[in-house]
Short mmCIF file of C-alpha atoms and ligand atoms in Angstrom, two decimals:
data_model
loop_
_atom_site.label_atom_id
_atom_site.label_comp_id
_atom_site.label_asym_id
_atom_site.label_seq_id
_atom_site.Cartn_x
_atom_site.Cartn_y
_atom_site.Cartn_z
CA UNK Q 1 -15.27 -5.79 15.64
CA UNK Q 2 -18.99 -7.15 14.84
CA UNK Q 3 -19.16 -8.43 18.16
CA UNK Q 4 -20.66 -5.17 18.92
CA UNK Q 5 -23.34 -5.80 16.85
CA UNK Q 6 -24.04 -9.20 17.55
CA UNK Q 7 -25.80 -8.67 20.47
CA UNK Q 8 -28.27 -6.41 19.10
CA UNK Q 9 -29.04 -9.25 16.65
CA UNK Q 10 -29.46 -12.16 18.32
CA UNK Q 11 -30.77 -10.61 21.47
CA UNK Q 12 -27.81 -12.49 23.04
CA UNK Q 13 -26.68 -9.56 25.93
CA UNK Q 14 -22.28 -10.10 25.73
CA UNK Q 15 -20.93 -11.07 29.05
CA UNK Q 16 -19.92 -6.92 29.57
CA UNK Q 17 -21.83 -4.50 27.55
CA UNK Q 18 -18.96 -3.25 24.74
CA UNK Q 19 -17.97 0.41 25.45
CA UNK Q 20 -18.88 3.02 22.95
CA UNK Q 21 -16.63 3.71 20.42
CA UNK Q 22 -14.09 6.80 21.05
CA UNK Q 23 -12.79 8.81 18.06
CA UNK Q 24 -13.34 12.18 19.12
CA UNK Q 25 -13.58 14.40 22.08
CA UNK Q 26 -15.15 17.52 22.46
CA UNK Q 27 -15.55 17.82 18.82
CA UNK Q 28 -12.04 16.99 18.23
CA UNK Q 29 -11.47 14.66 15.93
CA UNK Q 30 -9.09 12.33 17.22
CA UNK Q 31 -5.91 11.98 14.90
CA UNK Q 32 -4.59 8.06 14.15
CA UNK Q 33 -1.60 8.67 15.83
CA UNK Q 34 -4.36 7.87 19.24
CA UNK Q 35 -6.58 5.54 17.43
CA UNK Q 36 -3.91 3.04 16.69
CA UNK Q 37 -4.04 2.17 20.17
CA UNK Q 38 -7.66 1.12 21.13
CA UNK Q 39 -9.83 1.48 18.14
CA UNK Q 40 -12.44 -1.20 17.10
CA UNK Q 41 -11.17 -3.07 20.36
CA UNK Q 42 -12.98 -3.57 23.54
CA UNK Q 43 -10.97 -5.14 26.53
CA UNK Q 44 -14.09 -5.94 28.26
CA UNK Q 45 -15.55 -8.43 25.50
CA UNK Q 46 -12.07 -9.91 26.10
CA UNK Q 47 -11.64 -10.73 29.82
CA UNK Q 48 -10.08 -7.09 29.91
CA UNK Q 49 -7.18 -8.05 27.99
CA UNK Q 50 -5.55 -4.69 27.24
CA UNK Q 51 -4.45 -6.07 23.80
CA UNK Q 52 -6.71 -8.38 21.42
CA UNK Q 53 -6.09 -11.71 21.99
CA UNK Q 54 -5.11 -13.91 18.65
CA UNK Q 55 -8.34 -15.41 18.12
CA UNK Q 56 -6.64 -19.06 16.49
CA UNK Q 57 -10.27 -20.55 15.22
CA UNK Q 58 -11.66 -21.61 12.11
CA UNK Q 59 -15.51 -21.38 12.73
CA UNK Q 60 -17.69 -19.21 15.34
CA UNK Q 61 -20.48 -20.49 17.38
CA UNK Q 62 -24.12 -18.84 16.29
CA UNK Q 63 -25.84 -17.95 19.21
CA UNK Q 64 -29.39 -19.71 17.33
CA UNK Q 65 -30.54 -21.04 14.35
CA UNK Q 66 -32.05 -17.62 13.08
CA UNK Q 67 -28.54 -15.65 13.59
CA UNK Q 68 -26.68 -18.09 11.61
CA UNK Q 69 -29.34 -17.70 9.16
CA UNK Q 70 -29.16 -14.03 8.81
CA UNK Q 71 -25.49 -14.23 8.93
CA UNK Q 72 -25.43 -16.12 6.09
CA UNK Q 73 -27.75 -14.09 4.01
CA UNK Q 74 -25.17 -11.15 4.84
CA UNK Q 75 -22.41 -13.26 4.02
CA UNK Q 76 -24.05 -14.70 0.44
CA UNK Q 77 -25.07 -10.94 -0.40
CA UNK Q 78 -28.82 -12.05 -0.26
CA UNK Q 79 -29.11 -9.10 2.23
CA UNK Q 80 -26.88 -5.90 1.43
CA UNK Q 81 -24.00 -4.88 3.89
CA UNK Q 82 -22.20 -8.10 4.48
CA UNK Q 83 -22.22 -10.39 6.96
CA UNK Q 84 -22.93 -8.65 10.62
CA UNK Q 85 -21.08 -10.89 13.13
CA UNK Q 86 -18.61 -14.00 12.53
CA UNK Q 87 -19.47 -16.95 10.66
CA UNK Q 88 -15.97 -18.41 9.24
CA UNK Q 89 -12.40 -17.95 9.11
CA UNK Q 90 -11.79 -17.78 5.46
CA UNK Q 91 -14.38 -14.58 5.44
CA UNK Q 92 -13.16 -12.63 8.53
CA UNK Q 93 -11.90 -13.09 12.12
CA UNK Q 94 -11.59 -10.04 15.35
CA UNK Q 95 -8.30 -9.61 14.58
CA UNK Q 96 -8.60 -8.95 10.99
CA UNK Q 97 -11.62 -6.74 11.46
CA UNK Q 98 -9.68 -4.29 14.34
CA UNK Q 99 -7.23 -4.39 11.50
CA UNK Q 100 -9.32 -3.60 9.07
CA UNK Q 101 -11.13 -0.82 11.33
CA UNK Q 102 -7.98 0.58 11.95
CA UNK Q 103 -6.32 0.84 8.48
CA UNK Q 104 -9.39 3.40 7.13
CA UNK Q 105 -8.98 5.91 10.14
CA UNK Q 106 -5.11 6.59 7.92
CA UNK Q 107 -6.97 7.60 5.10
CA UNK Q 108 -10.74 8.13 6.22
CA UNK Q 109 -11.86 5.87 4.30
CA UNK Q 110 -15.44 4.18 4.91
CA UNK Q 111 -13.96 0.56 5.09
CA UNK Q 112 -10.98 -1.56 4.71
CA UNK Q 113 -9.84 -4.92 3.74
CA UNK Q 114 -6.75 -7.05 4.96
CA UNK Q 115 -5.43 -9.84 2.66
CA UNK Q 116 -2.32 -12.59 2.85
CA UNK Q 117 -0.07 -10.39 0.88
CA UNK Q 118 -0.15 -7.17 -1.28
CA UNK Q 119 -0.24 -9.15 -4.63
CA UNK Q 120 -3.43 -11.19 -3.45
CA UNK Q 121 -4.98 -7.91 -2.55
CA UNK Q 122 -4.03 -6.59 -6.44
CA UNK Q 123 -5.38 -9.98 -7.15
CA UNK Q 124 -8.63 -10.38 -5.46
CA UNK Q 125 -9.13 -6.30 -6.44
CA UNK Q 126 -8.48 -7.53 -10.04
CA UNK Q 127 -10.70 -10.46 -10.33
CA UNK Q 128 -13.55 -8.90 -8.93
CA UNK Q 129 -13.57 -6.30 -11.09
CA UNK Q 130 -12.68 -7.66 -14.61
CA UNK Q 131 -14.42 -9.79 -17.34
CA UNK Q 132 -12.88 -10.75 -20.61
CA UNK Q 133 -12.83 -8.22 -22.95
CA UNK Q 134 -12.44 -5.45 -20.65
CA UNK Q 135 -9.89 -3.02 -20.88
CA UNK Q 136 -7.49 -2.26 -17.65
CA UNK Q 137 -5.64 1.25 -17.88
CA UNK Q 138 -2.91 1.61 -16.04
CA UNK Q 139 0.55 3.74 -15.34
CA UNK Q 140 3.78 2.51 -16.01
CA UNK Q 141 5.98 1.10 -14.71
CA UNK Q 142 4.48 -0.43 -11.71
CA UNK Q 143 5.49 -3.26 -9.06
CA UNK Q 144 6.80 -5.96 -11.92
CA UNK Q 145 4.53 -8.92 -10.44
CA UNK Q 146 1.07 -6.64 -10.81
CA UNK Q 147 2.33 -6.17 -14.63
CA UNK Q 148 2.87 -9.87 -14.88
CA UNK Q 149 -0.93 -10.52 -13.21
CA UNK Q 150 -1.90 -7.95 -15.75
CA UNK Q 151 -0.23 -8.65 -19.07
CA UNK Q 152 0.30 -12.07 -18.76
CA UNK Q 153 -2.21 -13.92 -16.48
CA UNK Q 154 -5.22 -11.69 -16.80
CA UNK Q 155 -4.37 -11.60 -20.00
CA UNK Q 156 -4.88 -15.22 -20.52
CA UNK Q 157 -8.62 -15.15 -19.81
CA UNK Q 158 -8.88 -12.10 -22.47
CA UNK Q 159 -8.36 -8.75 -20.29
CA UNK Q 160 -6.61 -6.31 -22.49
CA UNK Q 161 -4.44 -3.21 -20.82
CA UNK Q 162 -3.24 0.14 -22.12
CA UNK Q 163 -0.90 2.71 -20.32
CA UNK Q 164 0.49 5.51 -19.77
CA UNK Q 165 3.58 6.97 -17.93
CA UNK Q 166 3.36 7.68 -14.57
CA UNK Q 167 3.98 11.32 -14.98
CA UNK Q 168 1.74 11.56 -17.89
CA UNK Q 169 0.13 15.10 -18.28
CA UNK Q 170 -3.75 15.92 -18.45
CA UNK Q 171 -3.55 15.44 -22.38
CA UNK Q 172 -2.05 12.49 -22.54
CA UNK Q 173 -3.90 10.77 -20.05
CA UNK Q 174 -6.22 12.01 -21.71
CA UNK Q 175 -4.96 10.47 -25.29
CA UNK Q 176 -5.11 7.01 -23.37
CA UNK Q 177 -8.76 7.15 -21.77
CA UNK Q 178 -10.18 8.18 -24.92
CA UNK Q 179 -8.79 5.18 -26.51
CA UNK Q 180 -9.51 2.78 -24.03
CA UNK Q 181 -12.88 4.14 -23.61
CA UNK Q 182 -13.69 2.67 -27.55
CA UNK Q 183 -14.05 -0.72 -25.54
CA UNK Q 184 -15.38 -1.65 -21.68
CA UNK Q 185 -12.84 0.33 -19.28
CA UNK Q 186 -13.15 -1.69 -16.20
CA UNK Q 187 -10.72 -0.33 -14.40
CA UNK Q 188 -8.12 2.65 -13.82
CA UNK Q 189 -4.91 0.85 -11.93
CA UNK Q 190 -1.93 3.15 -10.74
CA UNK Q 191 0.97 3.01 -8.68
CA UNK Q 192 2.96 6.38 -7.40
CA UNK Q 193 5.28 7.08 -7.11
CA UNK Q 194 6.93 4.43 -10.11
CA UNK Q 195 9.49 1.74 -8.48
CA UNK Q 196 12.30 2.41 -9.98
CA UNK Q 197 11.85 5.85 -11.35
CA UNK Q 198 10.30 7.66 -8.30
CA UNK Q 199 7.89 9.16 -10.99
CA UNK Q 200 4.43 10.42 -9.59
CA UNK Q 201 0.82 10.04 -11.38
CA UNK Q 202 -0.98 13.30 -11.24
CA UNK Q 203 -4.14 11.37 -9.62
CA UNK Q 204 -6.22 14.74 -9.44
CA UNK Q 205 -5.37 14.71 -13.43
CA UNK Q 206 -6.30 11.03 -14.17
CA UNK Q 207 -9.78 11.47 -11.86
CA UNK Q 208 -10.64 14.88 -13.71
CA UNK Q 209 -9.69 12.97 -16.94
CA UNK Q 210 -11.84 9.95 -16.00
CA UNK Q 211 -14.67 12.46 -15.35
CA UNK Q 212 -14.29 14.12 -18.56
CA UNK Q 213 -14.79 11.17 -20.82
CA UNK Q 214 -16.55 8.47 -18.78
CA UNK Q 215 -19.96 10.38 -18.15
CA UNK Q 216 -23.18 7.94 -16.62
CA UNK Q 217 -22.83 4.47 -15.58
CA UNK Q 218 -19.70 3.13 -17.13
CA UNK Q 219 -17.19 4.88 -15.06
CA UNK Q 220 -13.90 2.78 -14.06
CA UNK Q 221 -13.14 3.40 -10.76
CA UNK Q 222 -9.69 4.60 -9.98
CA UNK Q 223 -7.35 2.21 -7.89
CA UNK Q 224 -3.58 3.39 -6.60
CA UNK Q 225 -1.09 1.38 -5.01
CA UNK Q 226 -0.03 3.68 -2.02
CA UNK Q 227 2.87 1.22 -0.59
CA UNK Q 228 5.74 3.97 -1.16
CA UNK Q 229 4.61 7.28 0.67
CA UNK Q 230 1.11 5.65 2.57
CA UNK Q 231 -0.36 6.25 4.64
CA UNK Q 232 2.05 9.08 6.13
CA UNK Q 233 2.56 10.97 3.31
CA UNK Q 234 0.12 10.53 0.73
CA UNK Q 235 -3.42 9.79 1.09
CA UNK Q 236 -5.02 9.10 -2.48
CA UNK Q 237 -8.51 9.33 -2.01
CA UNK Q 238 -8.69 12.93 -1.32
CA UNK Q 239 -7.40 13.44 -4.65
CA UNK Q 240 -9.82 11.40 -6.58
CA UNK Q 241 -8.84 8.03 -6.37
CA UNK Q 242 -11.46 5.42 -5.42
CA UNK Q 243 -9.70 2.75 -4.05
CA UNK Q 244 -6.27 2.40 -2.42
CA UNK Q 245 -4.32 -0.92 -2.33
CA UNK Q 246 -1.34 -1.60 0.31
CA UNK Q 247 1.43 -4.41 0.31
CA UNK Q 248 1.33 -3.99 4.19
CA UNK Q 249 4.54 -5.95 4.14
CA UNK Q 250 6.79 -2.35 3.61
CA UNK Q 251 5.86 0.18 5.71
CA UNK Q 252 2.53 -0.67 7.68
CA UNK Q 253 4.22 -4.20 8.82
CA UNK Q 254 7.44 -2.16 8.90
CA UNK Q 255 9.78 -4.51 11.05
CA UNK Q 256 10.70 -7.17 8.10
CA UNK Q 257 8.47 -10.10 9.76
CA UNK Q 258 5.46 -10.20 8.20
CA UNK Q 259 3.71 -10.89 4.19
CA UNK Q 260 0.07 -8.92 3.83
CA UNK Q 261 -1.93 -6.68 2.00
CA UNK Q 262 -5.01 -4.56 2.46
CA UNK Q 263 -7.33 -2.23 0.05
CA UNK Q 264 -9.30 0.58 1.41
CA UNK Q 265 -12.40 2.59 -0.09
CA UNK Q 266 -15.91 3.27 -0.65
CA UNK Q 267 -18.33 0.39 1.36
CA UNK Q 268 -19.64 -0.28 -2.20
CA UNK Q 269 -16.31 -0.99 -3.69
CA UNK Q 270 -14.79 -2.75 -0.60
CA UNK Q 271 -18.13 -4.75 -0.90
CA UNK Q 272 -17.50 -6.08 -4.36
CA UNK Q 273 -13.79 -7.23 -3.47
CA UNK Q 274 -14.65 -8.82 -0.32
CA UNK Q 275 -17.44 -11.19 -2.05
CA UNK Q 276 -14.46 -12.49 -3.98
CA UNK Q 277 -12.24 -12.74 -0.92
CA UNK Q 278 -14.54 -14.47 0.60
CA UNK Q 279 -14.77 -16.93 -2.35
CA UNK Q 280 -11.12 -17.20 -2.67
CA UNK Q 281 -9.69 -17.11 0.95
CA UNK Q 282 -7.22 -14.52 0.10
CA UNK Q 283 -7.98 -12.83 3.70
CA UNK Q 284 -4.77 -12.80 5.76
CA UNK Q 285 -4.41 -14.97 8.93
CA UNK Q 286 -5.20 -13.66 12.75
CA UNK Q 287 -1.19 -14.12 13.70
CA UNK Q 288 -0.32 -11.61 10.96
CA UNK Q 289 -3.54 -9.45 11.81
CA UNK Q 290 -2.25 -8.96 15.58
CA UNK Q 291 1.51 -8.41 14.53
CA UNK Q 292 0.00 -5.23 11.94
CA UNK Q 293 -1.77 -3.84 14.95
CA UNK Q 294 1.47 -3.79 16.86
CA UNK Q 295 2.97 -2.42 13.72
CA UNK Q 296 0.46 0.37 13.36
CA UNK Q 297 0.88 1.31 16.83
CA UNK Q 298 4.34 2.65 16.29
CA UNK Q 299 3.36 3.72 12.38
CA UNK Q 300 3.83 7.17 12.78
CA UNK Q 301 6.95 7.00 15.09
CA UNK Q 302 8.99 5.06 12.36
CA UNK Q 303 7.51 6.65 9.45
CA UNK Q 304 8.39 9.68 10.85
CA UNK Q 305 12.18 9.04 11.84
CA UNK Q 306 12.98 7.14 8.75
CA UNK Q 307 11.93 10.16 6.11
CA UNK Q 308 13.84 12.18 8.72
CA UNK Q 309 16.99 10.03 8.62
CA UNK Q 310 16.22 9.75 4.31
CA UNK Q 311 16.82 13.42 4.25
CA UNK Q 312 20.05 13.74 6.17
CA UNK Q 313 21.19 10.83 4.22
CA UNK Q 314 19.68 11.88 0.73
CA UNK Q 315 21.58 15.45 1.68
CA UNK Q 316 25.01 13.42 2.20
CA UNK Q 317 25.40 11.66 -0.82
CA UNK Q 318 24.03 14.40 -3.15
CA UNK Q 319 26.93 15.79 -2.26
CA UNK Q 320 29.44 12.74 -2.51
CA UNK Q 321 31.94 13.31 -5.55
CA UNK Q 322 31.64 9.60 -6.22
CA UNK Q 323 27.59 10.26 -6.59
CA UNK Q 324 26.11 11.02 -9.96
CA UNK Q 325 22.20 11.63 -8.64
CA UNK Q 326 20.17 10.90 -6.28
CA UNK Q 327 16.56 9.91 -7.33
CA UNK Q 328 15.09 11.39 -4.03
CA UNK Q 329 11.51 13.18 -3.85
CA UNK Q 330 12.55 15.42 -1.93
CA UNK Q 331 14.60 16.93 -4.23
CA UNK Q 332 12.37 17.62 -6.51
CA UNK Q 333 11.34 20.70 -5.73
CA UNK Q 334 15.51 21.92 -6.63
CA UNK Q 335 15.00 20.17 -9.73
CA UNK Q 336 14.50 21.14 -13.46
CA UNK Q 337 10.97 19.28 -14.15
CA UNK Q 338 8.42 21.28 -12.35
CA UNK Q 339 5.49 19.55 -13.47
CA UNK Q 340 7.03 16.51 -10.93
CA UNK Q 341 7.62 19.03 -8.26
CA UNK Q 342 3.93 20.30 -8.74
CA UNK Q 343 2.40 16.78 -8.08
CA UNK Q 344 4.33 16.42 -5.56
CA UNK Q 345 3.50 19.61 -3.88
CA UNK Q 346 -0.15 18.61 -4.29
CA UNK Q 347 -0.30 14.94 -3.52
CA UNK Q 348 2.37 14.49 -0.96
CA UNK Q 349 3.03 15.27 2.66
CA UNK Q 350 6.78 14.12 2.65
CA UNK Q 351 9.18 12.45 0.39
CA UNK Q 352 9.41 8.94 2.17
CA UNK Q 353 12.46 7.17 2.58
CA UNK Q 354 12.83 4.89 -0.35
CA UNK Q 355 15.27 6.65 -3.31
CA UNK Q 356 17.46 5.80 -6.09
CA UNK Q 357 21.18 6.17 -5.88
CA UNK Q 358 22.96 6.48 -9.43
CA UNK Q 359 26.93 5.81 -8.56
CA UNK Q 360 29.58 7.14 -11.24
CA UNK Q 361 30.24 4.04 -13.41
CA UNK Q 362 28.60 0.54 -13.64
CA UNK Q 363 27.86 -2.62 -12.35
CA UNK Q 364 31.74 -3.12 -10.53
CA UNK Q 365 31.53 0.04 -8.91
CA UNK Q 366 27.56 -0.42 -7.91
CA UNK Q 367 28.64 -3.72 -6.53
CA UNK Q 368 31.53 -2.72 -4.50
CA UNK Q 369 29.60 -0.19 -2.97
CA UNK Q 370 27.09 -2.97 -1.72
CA UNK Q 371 29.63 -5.63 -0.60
CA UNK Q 372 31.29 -2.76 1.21
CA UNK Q 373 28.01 -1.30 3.92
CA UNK Q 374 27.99 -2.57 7.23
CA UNK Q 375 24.77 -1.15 8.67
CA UNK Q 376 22.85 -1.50 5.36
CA UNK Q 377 21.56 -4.90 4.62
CA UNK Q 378 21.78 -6.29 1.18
CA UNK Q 379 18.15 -6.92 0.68
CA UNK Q 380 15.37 -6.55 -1.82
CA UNK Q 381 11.74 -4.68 0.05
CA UNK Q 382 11.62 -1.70 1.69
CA UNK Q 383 9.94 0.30 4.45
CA UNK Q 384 11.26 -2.09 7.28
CA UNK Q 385 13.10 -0.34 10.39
CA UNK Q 386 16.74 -1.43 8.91
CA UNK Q 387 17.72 0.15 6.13
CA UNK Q 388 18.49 -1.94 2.83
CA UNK Q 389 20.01 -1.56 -0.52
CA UNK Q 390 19.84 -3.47 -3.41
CA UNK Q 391 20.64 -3.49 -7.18
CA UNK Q 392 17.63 -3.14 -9.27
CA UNK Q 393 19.24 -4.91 -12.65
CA UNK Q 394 20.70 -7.49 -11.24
CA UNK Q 395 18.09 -8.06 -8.71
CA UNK Q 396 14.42 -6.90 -8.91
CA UNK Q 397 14.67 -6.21 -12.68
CA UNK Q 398 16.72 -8.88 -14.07
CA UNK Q 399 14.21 -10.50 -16.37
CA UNK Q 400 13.25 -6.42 -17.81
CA UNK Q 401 14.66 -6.43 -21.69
CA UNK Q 402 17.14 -3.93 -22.14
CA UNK Q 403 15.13 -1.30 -23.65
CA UNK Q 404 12.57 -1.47 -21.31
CA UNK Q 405 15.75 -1.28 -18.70
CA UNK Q 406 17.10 1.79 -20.45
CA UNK Q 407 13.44 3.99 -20.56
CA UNK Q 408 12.93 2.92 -16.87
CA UNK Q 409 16.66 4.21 -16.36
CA UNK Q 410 17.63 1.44 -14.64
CA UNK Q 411 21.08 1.48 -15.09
CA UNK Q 412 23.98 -1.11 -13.96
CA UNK Q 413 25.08 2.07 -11.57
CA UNK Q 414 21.89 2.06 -10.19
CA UNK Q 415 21.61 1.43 -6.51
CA UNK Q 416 18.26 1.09 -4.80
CA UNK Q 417 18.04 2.31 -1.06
CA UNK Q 418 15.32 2.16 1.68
CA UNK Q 419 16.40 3.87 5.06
CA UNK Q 420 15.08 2.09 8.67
CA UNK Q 421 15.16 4.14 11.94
CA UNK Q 422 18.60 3.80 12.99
CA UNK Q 423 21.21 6.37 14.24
CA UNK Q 424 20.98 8.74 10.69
CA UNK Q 425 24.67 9.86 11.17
CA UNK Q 426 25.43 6.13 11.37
CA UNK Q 427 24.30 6.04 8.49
CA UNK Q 428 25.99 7.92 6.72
CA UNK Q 429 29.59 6.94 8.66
CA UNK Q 430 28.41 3.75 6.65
CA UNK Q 431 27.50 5.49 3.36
CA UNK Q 432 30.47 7.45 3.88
CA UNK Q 433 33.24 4.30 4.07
CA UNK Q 434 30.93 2.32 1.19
CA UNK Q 435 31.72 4.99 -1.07
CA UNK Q 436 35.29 4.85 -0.26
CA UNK Q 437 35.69 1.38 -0.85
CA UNK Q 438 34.84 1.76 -4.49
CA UNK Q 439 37.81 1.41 -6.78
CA UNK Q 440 39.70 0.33 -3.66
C1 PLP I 1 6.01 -5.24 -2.40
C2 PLP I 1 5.05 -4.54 -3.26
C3 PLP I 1 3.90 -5.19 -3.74
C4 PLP I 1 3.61 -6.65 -3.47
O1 PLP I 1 3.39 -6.87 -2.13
P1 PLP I 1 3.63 -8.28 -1.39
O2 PLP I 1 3.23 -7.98 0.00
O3 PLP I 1 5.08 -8.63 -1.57
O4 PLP I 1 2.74 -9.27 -2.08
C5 PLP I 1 3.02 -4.46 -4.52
N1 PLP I 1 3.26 -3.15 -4.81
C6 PLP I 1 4.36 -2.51 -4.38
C7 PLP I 1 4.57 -1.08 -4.75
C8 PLP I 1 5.29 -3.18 -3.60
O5 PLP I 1 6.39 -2.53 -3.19
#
């Protein structure tokens, strides 16, 4: 937190000189499993409190005239690198900044930002970034409301968009970028893997892709929405992406209880997005800041358990004679396309725990299935520590036109699944007597 620095500034000495940062011993780098616990905090700048207090203030008290001053300059972007201590609410508070701190150790990145949701993060990334008349290129499908923002409210104020399909290969990436690149690409937007489809973007081929046709100045840097497999099992920006955007509501938050976003990268891009927070107050509140640093605490833990428990599960109702597939990552490397099983090979670290169930027959059997689980909530999200199931179209997808429904294959015997951390062989007891029920 920019307390730190804050004393150097002002000439102000803190109360208790801050303790020097620790994130690695003996030339061991220390792993985030560690840092989730005390990094970017120090108890002694906070009457020893081990945790951070929830600092509930709208304004911060400048020390003199010439610090608010300088502040400001930081804050206004007369003076490069932002604003150095703590001027307003709406910019940034402690508990978003040990937030913030704390979400780039998952994916090393040089900074972080934490927002009121995911879709003001897409937002705020989006508005910074794009004029009328430039071009957006994204893969398809991705989470419906960032198509909406896209298509039809960006859209608005003269943004056009072209895609591709999330597994696109090199050439027809390719095909797209070249196209695109006739007008002002501003931006390269993807989301892997695809909600409902599972399907993952070959980042490493969209970055060498971008490279090959954007040379100089006007390159578009690459964003990913990371929400399904981060930041456990895939970490985008070691395979060429720029900029990596989080509804922290799934897995980060992970308990159900919380709305928030962040977006991690480069300090240069993270600088251009937080101007625009900070002109649009899309930053998320300290409450919801403390509860993600509780969350990330345990990140790992229920991460861990709940890909563990989406395996045994997964493995259970392959093998269900009322089952017709099971849309699972981890299956991919069994499976016929091995261009799929290559990116994920490449870009993944495990196969999460959000899949898509396809149940012999339609809609009435999809349905009984649903009424029937007991553990399993009936719930549209994911990534919380219960699992949930819901029915993509007649849920999530309802508004999607048929065809568009039919190339996404989401089907009326499509059942959409997100295991928690419970008992796994509970699980599937419940699984088990769902299935049963159906035609019963
Ligand atoms: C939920 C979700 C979002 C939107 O996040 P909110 O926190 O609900 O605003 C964006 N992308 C993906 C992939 C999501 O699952």
């Amino acid at each position: 937190m920019s307390n730190e620095t804050e004393a150097d500034l002002t000439g102000v000495a803190p109360r208790v000189a801050p303790k020097p940062k620790v994130d690695e011993i003996g030339g061991r780098k220390l792993k985030p499993a560690t840092l989730m616990m005390g990094h970017g905090y120090d108890p002694s700048l906070s009457e020893g409190s081990l945790k951070p207090p929830i600092f509930l203030t709208s304004t911060f008290v400048f020390p003199n005239a010439a610090a608010g001053k300088r502040h400001f300059e930081g804050v206004t972007g007369k003076r490069p690198g932002g604003a150095e201590g703590l001027v307003y609410s709406r910019f940034n508070g402690p508990n978003q900044e040990i937030l913030e701190d704390r979400l780039s150790v998952w994916e090393d990145a040089e900074d972080a930002l934490a927002f009121s949701s995911g879709m003001s993060a897409i937002a705020t990334l989006f508005l910074s970034m794009v004029k009328p008349g430039d071009t957006i290129v994204h893969s398809g499908p991705l989470y419906a409301a960032t198509e909406t923002l896209i298509a039809r409210i960006l859209g608005k104020f003269g943004v056009k968009w072209l895609d591709f399909p999330a597994g696109a290969t090199r050439e027809e990436i390719d095909k797209v970028l070249t196209e695109a690149a006739t007008g002002n690409v501003a931006l390269i937007y993807l989301e892997s893997p695809a909600n409902p489809t599972n399907a993952l973007v070959d980042v490493e081929a969209v970055a060498a892709s971008r490279d090959a046709i954007f040379t100089g100045d006007g390159k578009p840097p690459i964003a990913i929405d990371n929400t399904f497999l981060g930041p456990l099992w895939a970490k985008p920006l070691q395979q060429g992406a720029d900029i990596v955007v989080y509804s922290l509501t799934k897995y980060a938050g992970g308990h159900s209880d919380l709305v928030a976003g962040g977006v991690l990268g480069s300090k240069e891009h993270i600088n251009t997005i937080r101007s625009m927070r900070n002109t649009i107050g899309t930053i998320c509140d300290p409450n919801t800041a403390w509860m993600l640093l509780r969350s990330l605490e345990t990140l790992e833990l229920r991460m861990s358990r709940a890909g563990e428990n989406a395996a045994k599960v997964c493995e259970f109702l392959a093998a269900h004679p009322k089952v017709e597939k099971v849309g699972y990552l981890g299956f991919l490397e069994r499976g016929e396309d091995k261009r799929q099983a290559d990116i994920y090979r490449r870009h993944c670290s495990g196969a999460g725990s959000t899949f898509s169930l396809y149940l012999k027959g339609g809609e009435p059997e999809a349905f009984a299935f649903l009424d029937a689980l007991k553990i399993a909530k009936l719930a549209v999200s994911l990534g919380g520590t219960e699992t949930l199931a819901s029915h993509p179209a007649g849920m999530t997808h309802l508004s999607v036109a048929d065809e568009r429904k039919a190339a996404l294959g989401i089907t009326d015997n499509l059942v959409r699944i997100s295991i928690g951390v419970e008992d796994a062989e509970d699980l599937i007891a419940d699984f088990s007597q769902a299935l049963d029920a159906i035609g019963g």
